[in-house]
Every structure is written in C-alpha cells, then in structure tokens.
Short mmCIF file of C-alpha atoms in Angstrom, two decimals:
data_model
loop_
_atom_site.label_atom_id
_atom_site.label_comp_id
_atom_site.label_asym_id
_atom_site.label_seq_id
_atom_site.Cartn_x
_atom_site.Cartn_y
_atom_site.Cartn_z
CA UNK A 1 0.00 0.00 0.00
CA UNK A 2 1.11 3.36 -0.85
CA UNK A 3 1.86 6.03 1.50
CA UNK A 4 -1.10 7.94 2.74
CA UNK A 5 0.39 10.88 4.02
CA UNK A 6 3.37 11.29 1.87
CA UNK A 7 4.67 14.39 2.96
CA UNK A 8 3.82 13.40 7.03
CA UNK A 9 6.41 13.09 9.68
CA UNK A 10 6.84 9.64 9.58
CA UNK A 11 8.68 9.76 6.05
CA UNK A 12 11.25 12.21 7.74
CA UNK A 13 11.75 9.64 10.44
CA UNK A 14 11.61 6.74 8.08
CA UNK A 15 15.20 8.65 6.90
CA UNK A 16 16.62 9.41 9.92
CA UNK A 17 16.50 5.95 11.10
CA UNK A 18 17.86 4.12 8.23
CA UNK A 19 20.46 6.95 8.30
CA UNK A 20 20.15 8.00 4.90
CA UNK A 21 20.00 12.04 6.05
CA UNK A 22 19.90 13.08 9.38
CA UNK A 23 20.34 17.06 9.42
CA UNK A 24 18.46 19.79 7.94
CA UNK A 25 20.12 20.07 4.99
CA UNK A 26 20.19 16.58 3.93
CA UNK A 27 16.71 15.57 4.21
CA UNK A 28 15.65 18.71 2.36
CA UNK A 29 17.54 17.29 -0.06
CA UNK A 30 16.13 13.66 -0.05
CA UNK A 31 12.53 15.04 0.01
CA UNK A 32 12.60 17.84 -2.03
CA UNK A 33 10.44 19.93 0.38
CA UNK A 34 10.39 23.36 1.65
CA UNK A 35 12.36 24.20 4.55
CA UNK A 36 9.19 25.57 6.48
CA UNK A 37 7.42 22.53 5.74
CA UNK A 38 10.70 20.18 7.06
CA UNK A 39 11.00 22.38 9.94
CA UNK A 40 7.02 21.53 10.82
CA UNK A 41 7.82 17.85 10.26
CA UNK A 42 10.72 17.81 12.46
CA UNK A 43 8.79 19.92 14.92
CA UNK A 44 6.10 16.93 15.42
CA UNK A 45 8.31 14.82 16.29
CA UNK A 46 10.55 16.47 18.73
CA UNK A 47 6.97 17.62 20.13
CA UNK A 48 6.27 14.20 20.48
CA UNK A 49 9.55 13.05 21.85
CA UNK A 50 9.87 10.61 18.85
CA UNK A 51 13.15 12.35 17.64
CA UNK A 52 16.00 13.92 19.44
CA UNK A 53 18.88 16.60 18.76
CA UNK A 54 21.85 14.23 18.20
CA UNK A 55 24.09 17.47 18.73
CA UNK A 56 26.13 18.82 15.85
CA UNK A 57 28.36 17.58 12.86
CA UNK A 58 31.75 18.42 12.02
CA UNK A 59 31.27 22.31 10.05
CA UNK A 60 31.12 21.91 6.13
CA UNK A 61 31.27 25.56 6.54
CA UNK A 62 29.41 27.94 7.61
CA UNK A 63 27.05 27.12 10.60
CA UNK A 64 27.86 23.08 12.21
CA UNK A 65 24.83 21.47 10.96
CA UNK A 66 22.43 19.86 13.63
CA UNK A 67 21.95 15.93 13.41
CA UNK A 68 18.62 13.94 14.37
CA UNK A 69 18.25 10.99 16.21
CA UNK A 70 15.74 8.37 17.02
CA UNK A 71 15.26 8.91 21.30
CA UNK A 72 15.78 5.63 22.03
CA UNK A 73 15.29 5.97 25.71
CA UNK A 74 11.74 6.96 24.89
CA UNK A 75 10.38 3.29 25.71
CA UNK A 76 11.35 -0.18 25.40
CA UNK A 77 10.86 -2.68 23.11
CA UNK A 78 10.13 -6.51 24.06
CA UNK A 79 11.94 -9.25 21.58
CA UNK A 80 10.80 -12.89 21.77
CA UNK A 81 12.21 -15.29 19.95
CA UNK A 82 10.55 -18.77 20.11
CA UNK A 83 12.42 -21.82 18.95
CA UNK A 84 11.56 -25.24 18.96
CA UNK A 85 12.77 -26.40 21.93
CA UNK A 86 14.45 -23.43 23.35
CA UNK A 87 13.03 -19.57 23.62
CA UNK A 88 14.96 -16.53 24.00
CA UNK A 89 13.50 -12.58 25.36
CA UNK A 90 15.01 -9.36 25.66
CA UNK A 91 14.05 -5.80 26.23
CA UNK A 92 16.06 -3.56 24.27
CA UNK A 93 15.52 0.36 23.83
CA UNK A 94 13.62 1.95 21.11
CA UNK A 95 17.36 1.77 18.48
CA UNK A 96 17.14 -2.88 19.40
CA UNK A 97 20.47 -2.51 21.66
CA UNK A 98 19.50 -5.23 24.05
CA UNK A 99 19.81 -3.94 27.69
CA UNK A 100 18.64 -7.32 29.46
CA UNK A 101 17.93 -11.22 28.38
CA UNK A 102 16.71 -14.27 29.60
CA UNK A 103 16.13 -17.70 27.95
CA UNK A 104 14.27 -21.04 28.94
CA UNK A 105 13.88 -24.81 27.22
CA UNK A 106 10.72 -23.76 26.24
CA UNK A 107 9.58 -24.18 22.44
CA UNK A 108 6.55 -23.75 19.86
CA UNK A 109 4.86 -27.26 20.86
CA UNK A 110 3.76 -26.29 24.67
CA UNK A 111 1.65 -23.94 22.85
CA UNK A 112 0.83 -20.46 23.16
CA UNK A 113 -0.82 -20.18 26.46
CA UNK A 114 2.34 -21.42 28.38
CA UNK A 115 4.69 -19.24 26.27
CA UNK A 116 2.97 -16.02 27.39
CA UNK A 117 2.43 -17.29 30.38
CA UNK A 118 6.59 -17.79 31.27
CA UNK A 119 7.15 -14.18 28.77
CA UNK A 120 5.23 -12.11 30.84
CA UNK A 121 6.64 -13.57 34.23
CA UNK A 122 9.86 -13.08 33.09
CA UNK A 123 8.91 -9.39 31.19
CA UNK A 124 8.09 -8.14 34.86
CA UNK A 125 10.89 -9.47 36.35
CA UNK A 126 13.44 -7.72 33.65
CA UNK A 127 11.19 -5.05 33.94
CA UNK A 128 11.69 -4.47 37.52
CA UNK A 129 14.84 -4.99 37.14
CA UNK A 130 15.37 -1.55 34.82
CA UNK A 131 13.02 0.29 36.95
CA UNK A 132 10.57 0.31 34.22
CA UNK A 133 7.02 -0.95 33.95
CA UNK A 134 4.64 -2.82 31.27
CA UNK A 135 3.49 1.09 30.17
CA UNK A 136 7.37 1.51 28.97
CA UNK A 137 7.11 -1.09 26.09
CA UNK A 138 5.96 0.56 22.78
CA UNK A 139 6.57 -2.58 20.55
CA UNK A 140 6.60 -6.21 20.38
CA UNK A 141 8.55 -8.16 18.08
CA UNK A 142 7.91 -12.17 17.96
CA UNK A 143 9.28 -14.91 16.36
CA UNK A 144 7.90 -18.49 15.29
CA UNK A 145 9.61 -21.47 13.68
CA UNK A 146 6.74 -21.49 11.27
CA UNK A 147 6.04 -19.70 7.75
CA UNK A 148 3.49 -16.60 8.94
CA UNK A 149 1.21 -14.48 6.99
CA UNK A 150 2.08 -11.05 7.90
CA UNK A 151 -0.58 -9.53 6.58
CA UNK A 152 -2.94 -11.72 8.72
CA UNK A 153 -0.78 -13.30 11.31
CA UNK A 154 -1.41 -16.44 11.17
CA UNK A 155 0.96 -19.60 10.84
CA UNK A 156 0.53 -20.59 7.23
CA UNK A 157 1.95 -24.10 7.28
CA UNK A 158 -0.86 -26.61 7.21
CA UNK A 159 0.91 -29.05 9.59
CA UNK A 160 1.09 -26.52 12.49
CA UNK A 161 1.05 -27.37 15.83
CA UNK A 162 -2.77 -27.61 16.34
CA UNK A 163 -2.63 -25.40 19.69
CA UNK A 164 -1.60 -22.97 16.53
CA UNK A 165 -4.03 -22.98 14.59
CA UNK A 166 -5.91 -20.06 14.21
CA UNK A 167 -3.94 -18.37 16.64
CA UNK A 168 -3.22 -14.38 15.65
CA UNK A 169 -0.05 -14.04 16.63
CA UNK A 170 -0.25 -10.51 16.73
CA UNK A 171 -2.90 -10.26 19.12
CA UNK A 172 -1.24 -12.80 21.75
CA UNK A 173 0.26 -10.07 24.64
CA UNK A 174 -1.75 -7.22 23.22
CA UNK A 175 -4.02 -7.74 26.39
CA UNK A 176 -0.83 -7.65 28.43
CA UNK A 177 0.99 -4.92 27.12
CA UNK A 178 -0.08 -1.22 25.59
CA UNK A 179 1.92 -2.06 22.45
CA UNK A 180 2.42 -2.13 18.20
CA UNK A 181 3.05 -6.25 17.58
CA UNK A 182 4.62 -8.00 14.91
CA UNK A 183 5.47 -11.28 14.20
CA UNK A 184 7.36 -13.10 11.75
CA UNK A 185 9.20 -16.43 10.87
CA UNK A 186 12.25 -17.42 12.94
CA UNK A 187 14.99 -17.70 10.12
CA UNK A 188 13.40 -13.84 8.91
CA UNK A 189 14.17 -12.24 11.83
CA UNK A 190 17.80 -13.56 12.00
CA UNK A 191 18.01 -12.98 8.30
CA UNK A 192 16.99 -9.40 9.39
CA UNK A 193 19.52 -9.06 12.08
CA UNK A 194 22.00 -9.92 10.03
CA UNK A 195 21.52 -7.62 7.33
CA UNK A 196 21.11 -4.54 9.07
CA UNK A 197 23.97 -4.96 11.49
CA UNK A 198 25.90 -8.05 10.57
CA UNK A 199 26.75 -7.21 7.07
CA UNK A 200 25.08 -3.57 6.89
CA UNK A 201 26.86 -3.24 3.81
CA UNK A 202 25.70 -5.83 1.55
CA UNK A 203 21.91 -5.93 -0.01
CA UNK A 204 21.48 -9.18 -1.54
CA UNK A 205 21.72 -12.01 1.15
CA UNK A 206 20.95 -15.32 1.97
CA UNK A 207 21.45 -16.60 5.38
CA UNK A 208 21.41 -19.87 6.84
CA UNK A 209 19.84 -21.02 9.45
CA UNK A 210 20.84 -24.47 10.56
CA UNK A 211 20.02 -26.51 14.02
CA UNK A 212 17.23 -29.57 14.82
CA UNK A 213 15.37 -28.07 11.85
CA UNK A 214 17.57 -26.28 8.54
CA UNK A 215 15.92 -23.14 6.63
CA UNK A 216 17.21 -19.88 4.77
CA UNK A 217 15.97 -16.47 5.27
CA UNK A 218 16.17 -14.44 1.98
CA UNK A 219 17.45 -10.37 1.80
CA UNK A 220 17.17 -9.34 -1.58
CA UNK A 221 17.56 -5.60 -2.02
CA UNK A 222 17.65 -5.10 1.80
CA UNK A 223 14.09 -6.28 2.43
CA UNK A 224 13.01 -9.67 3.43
CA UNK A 225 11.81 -11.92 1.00
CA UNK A 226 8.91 -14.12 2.26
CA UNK A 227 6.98 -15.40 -1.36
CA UNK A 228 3.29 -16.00 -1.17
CA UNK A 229 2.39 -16.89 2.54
CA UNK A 230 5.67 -16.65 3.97
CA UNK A 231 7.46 -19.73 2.76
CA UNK A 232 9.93 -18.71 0.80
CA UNK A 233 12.85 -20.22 2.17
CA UNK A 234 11.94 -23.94 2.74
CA UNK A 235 14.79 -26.53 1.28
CA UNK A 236 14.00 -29.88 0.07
CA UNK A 237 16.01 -31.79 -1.97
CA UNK A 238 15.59 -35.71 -3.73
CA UNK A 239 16.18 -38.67 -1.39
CA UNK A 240 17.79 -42.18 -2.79
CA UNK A 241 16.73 -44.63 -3.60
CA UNK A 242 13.16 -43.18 -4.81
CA UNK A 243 13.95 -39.77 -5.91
CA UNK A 244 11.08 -38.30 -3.65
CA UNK A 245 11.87 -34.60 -2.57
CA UNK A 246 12.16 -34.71 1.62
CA UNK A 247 12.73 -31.42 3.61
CA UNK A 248 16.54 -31.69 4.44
CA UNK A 249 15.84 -31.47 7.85
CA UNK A 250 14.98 -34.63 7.59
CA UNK A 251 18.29 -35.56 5.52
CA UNK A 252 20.77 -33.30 7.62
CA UNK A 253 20.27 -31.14 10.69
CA UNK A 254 20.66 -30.94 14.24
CA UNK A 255 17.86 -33.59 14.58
CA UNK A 256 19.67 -36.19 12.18
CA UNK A 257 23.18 -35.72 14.16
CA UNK A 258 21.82 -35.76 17.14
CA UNK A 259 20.00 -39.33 16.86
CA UNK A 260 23.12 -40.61 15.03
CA UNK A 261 25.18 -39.60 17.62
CA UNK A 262 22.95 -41.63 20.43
CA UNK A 263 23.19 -44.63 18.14
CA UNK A 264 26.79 -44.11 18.78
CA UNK A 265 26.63 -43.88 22.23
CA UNK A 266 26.93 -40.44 22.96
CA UNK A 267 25.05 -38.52 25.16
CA UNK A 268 23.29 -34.80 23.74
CA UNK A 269 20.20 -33.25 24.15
CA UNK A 270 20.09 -30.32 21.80
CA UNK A 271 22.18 -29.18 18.69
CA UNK A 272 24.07 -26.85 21.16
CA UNK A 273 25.52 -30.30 22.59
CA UNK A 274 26.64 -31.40 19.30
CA UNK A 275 28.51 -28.61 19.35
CA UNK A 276 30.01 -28.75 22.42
CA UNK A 277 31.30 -32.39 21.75
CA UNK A 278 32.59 -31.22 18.52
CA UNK A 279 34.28 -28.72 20.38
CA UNK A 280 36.12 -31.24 22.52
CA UNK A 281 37.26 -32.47 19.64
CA UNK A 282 34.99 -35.65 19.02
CA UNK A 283 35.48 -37.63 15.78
CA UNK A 284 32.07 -38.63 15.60
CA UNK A 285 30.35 -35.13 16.13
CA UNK A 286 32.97 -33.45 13.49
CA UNK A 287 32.26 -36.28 11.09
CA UNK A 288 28.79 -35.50 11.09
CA UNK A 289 28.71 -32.00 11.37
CA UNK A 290 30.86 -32.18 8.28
CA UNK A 291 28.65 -34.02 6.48
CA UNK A 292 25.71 -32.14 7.07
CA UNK A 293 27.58 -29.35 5.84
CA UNK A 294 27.96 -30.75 2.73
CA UNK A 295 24.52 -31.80 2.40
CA UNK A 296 23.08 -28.39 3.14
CA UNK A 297 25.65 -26.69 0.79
CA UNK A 298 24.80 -28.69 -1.93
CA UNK A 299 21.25 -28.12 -1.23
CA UNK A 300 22.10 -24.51 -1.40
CA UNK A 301 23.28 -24.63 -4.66
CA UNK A 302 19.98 -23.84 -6.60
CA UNK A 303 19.28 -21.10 -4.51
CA UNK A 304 22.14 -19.44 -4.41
CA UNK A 305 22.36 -19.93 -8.42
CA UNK A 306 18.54 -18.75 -8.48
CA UNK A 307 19.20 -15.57 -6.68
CA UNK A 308 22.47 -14.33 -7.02
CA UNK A 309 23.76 -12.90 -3.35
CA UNK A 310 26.33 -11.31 -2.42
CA UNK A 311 26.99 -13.62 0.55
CA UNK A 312 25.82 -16.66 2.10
CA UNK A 313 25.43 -16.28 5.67
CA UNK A 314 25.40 -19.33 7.85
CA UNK A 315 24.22 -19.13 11.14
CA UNK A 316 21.73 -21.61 13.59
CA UNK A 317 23.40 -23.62 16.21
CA UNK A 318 25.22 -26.01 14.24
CA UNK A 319 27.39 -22.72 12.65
CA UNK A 320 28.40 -22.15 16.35
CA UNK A 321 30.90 -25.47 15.53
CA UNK A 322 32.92 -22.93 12.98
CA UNK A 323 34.71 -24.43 10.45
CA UNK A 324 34.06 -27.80 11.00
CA UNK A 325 30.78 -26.65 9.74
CA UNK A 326 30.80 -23.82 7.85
CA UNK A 327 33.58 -24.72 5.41
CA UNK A 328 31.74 -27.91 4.47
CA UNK A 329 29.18 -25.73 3.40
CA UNK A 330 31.44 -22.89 1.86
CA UNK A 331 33.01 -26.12 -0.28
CA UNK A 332 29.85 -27.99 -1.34
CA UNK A 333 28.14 -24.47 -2.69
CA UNK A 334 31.10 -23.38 -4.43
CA UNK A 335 32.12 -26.64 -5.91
CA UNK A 336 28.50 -26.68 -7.79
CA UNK A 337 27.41 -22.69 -8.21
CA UNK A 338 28.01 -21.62 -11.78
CA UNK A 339 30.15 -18.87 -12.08
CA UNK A 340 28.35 -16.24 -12.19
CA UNK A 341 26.41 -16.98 -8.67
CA UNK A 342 29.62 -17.41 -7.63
CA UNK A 343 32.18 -14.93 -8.51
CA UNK A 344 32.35 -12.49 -5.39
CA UNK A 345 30.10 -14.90 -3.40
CA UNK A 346 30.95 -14.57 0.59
CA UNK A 347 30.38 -17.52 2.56
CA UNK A 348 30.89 -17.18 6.02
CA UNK A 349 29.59 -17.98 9.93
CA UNK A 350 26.71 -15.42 10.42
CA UNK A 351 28.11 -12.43 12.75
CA UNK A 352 25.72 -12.00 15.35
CA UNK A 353 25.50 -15.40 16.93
CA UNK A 354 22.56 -16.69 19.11
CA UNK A 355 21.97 -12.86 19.31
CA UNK A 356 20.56 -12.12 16.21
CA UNK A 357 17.02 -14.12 16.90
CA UNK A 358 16.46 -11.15 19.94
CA UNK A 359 18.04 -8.26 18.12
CA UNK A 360 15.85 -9.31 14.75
CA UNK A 361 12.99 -9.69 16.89
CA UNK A 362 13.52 -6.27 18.47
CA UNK A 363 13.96 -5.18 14.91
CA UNK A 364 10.63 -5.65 13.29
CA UNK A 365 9.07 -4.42 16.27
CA UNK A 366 10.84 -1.43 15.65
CA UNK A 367 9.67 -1.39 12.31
CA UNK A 368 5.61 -1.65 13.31
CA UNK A 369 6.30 0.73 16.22
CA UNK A 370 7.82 3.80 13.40
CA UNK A 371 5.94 2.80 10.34
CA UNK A 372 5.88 5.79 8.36
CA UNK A 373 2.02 5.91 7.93
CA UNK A 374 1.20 5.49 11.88
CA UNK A 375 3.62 7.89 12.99
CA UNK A 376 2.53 10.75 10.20
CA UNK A 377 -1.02 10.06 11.71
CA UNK A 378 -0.20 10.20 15.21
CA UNK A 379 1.78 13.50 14.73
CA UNK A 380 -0.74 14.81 12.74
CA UNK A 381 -3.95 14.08 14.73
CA UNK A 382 -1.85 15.43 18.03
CA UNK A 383 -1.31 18.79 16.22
#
C-alpha cells in the first residue's frame, strides 16, 4: 500500500532511522520539500519526543549542521524469539540494543498459552529490574519457527502445531501490554539481524539457518523476501533410492546428528551439545557436522544460483561449531554454483550469533512501532 500521508512526519523519520539524512540540509535534499514545511515535520516529532537533537556535525562551513536521532530511551521494546525447543526474550531500547535477556527450554509445541504465560513472568521481572514498567514497552517483536502471513498473522503451514491454529499471533500479549506487535518467521528475523547490522553493507543475502530443523531467510535488495504466505525459504532436496523430494531437515540437521550420535553412544540433548562435543574435539560429532555441511551446501546450490547474493550467511546452532561446519558448506556451494552466482560470493559464519534471533525480533518491532504511515497520523492528529 502506498503512502497515505506522503509528505507526514513519519517519512522524515523513516530517513533518519535508516540513516540515509539526518540534518536539515540533507533531508531537504532527499525530500525535495520546503524548509518551512521540514522544519514543521521535524517539529512533530521532537513535540512528540519521537526524535532527538543528536548534537552537531563536524562544520562543512558555515554554521555546524544539527543531526537527528531516534530517542531511544523513549520506551522499550520486548523481543521474543521462540524456537523449537528453546526460547529466548530481551528488552532492548527503542534503536534494538539489548539492555537485558533471559532464555528457557521452552519451544513452539507447549503452545501459546504457556509461552505467554513464562514471557510475561519473566517481562516483569526484567522489567523491575530496569526500573521500568509494562506502560514503557511501545513494541513487540515475535518470532515463530513457522512460515506466517504477515498480513494476517497467522501460521501458514498446514501441519502446524494444532494449539496454533488459528492463533493471531499478533494479538497474543496485546491484552498484556499497551503495544504495536509484529510477528514473523524465525529464520526472517535472524536474516533481518543480520543484514542490518551483521553485514550492513551488503543488499542481496541469503542466510542460513541451521540446528534440529535447517531453513534460509532471503534479503534481496535489503528487504526480506517471504513469497506467497511466507514460505519462501523452505529446502527440500531428492532422497535415494526413490527420488522423492524430503525437507533436508529430515536428511541433515541438528535432529539427524543428534539421533546418530545416540546410536553411537553419545550422550546430547540439543544441537548446542553437538557442538560442544565437537568442540572437545569428538570424531564422531565433526564427522557429522561435516557431512551435514555438505549436504546443506549442496542443497544450497539452486538457490544461491537462483538468486544471485552477495553472501551466504550461515548461522543456527550447528554454525556455532565454525569451520568444522561452515567450510563444508562454503566447499559444497562453491564446488557446484556456476560462475556467475559465484564470482564475489561470501560464505561465512553469520556475525551476530545466538543474538541475532532477539536483536531481529527487536527489529521488526521497531519497524511496526515507526511505520511511516502510523507515525505521520499520530503527529498529525496530536497537532
């Protein structure tokens, strides 16, 4: 949909936030408008304590020029990040730099009742901890491992969890907390993460995201790329004898090391175990990690001929083993990417760690919370 209020205050802030001009001058010259009319603009949303004086710039000559900012101690924003078996939860201010975290073996099956019932005693505990209250958080971000329709937000795979179906996942703490929601797909919200402050500079991504279940999250031209009910992303490839196509989760993941290494003898839990025994320097959990490596990189190979990236990100919990890992996958894409895909192509271990599932979450949070539309209207209708 196309911007309703195209010359409002939330398309100056929509600037000043992605950094693209963040004085006077500058976003004159991005928008083309008047000065008065900027000045009115930037008025709203100092008025409304949305923006900030960032202080002054180095002179250009003449008068310093005065820089904008995003007042990111006006509120807090909650992250959730829901796994399968494990869920992570920050707050972070109103920029997503995370000022507190907790975490729980707690995942998408026990449903959504118990989830906000263990976020929200935990939100009031962090909460209390900064001194703050539920009235201090403006936006919710939450993730599912689970295509979602953002436009409706609902779970769009059709084998869901039944406690999941139907659910709106928007609308699951709005009766706890005064707050904009949005939710997306696990693997998108890391793919986020690590676009806008992993590899800032690069526009065309595809990033891993590899653990008990495998998935990509697609950044092409800096935006995430979700296809027709949010399931872009999903990797399948043929399995032998038959030829049938079988999600490679089923063919190489967390989930297929971690039952070959009990068949060995070994003792793990969760995909962070693997990596911890590969870490120790076990020749059965680098075998396999190996292995899977090559499995998922080869499984890569169409998509990363399809789209073209600049890099090939590869994060999850099974990147946290390094290069036991990651060059297995680095190998088995390049080995079979034509060369065009592949001149140029990075492939390396994703930057921000088991971080970038809270900090993506904060992220599109962020996103709801500024939208250029609601913040033009809320401006507007308190002037």
């Amino acid at each position: 949909m196309g911007r309703v209020l195209a010359t409002g205050s939330g398309v100056v802030l929509d600037l000043i936030r992605s950094g693209q001009a963040t004085t006077r001058t500058d976003l004159v010259d991005h928008l083309g408008w008047s000065r008065i009319t900027l000045s009115r603009r930037l008025n709203e949303l100092l008025d409304a304590s949305i923006i900030v004086s960032a202080g002054q710039l180095s002179s250009r000559g003449g008068r310093p020029p005065e820089e904008f900012a995003v007042h990111k101690d006006a509120g807090l924003l909650l992250a959730i990040d829901i796994g399968s078996s494990h869920t992570r939860l920050g707050l972070t201010d109103l920029v997503s730099t995370v000022l507190i975290e907790d975490e729980a073996d707690i995942g998408f099956p026990e449903g959504p009742e118990r989830i906000v019932e263990w976020v929200t005693q935990v939100v009031d505990y962090m909460l209390e901890q900064l001194g703050t209250t539920r009235a201090d958080v403006h936006g919710i971000g939450l993730g599912v491992p689970a295509p979602v329709d953002t436009a409706t937000g609902h779970i769009t795979t059709p084998d869901v969890e039944p406690v999941w179906k139907g659910v709106v996942l928007p609308d699951l703490f709005t009766g706890e907390f005064p707050a904009v929601c949005a939710a997306e797909r696990d693997v998108n919200i890391m793919a986020l993460a690590e676009s806008r402050l992993g590899w800032p500079d690069y526009r065309h991504l595809v990033v891993l995201k590899a653990g008990v279940g495998v998935s990509c999250g697609l950044i092409l031209d800096g935006r995430i790329y979700r296809g027709w009910q949010g399931g872009a992303g999903e990797l399948s490839r043929p399995a032998p004898p038959d030829g049938r196509q079988r999600r490679v989760e089923y063919v190489a993941s967390g989930g297929t090391i971690r039952r070959e290494l009990l068949s060995r003898g070994h003792s793990v839990r969760t995909s962070a175990d693997i990596v911890s025994l590969a870490s120790a320097g076990n020749d059965d959990a680098l075998e396999l990690l190996a292995d899977a490596g090559y499995t998922i990189g080869d499984t890569l190979i169409g998509v990363v001929a399809a789209l073209n990236p600049q890099a090939l990100v590869v994060g999850g919990n099974l990147a946290e083993a390094g290069d036991p890992f990651v060059i297995a996958v680095r190998e088995a894409v390049r080995a079979g990417v034509p060369d065009v895909a592949g001149a140029g192509l990075v492939v390396e271990q994703a930057r921000l760690g088991d971080k970038a599932g809270v900090i993506g979450a904060s992220l599109i949070a962020q996103d709801a919370l500024f939208d250029p539309d609601r913040i033009s209207r809320i401006t507007r209708d308190a002037r």
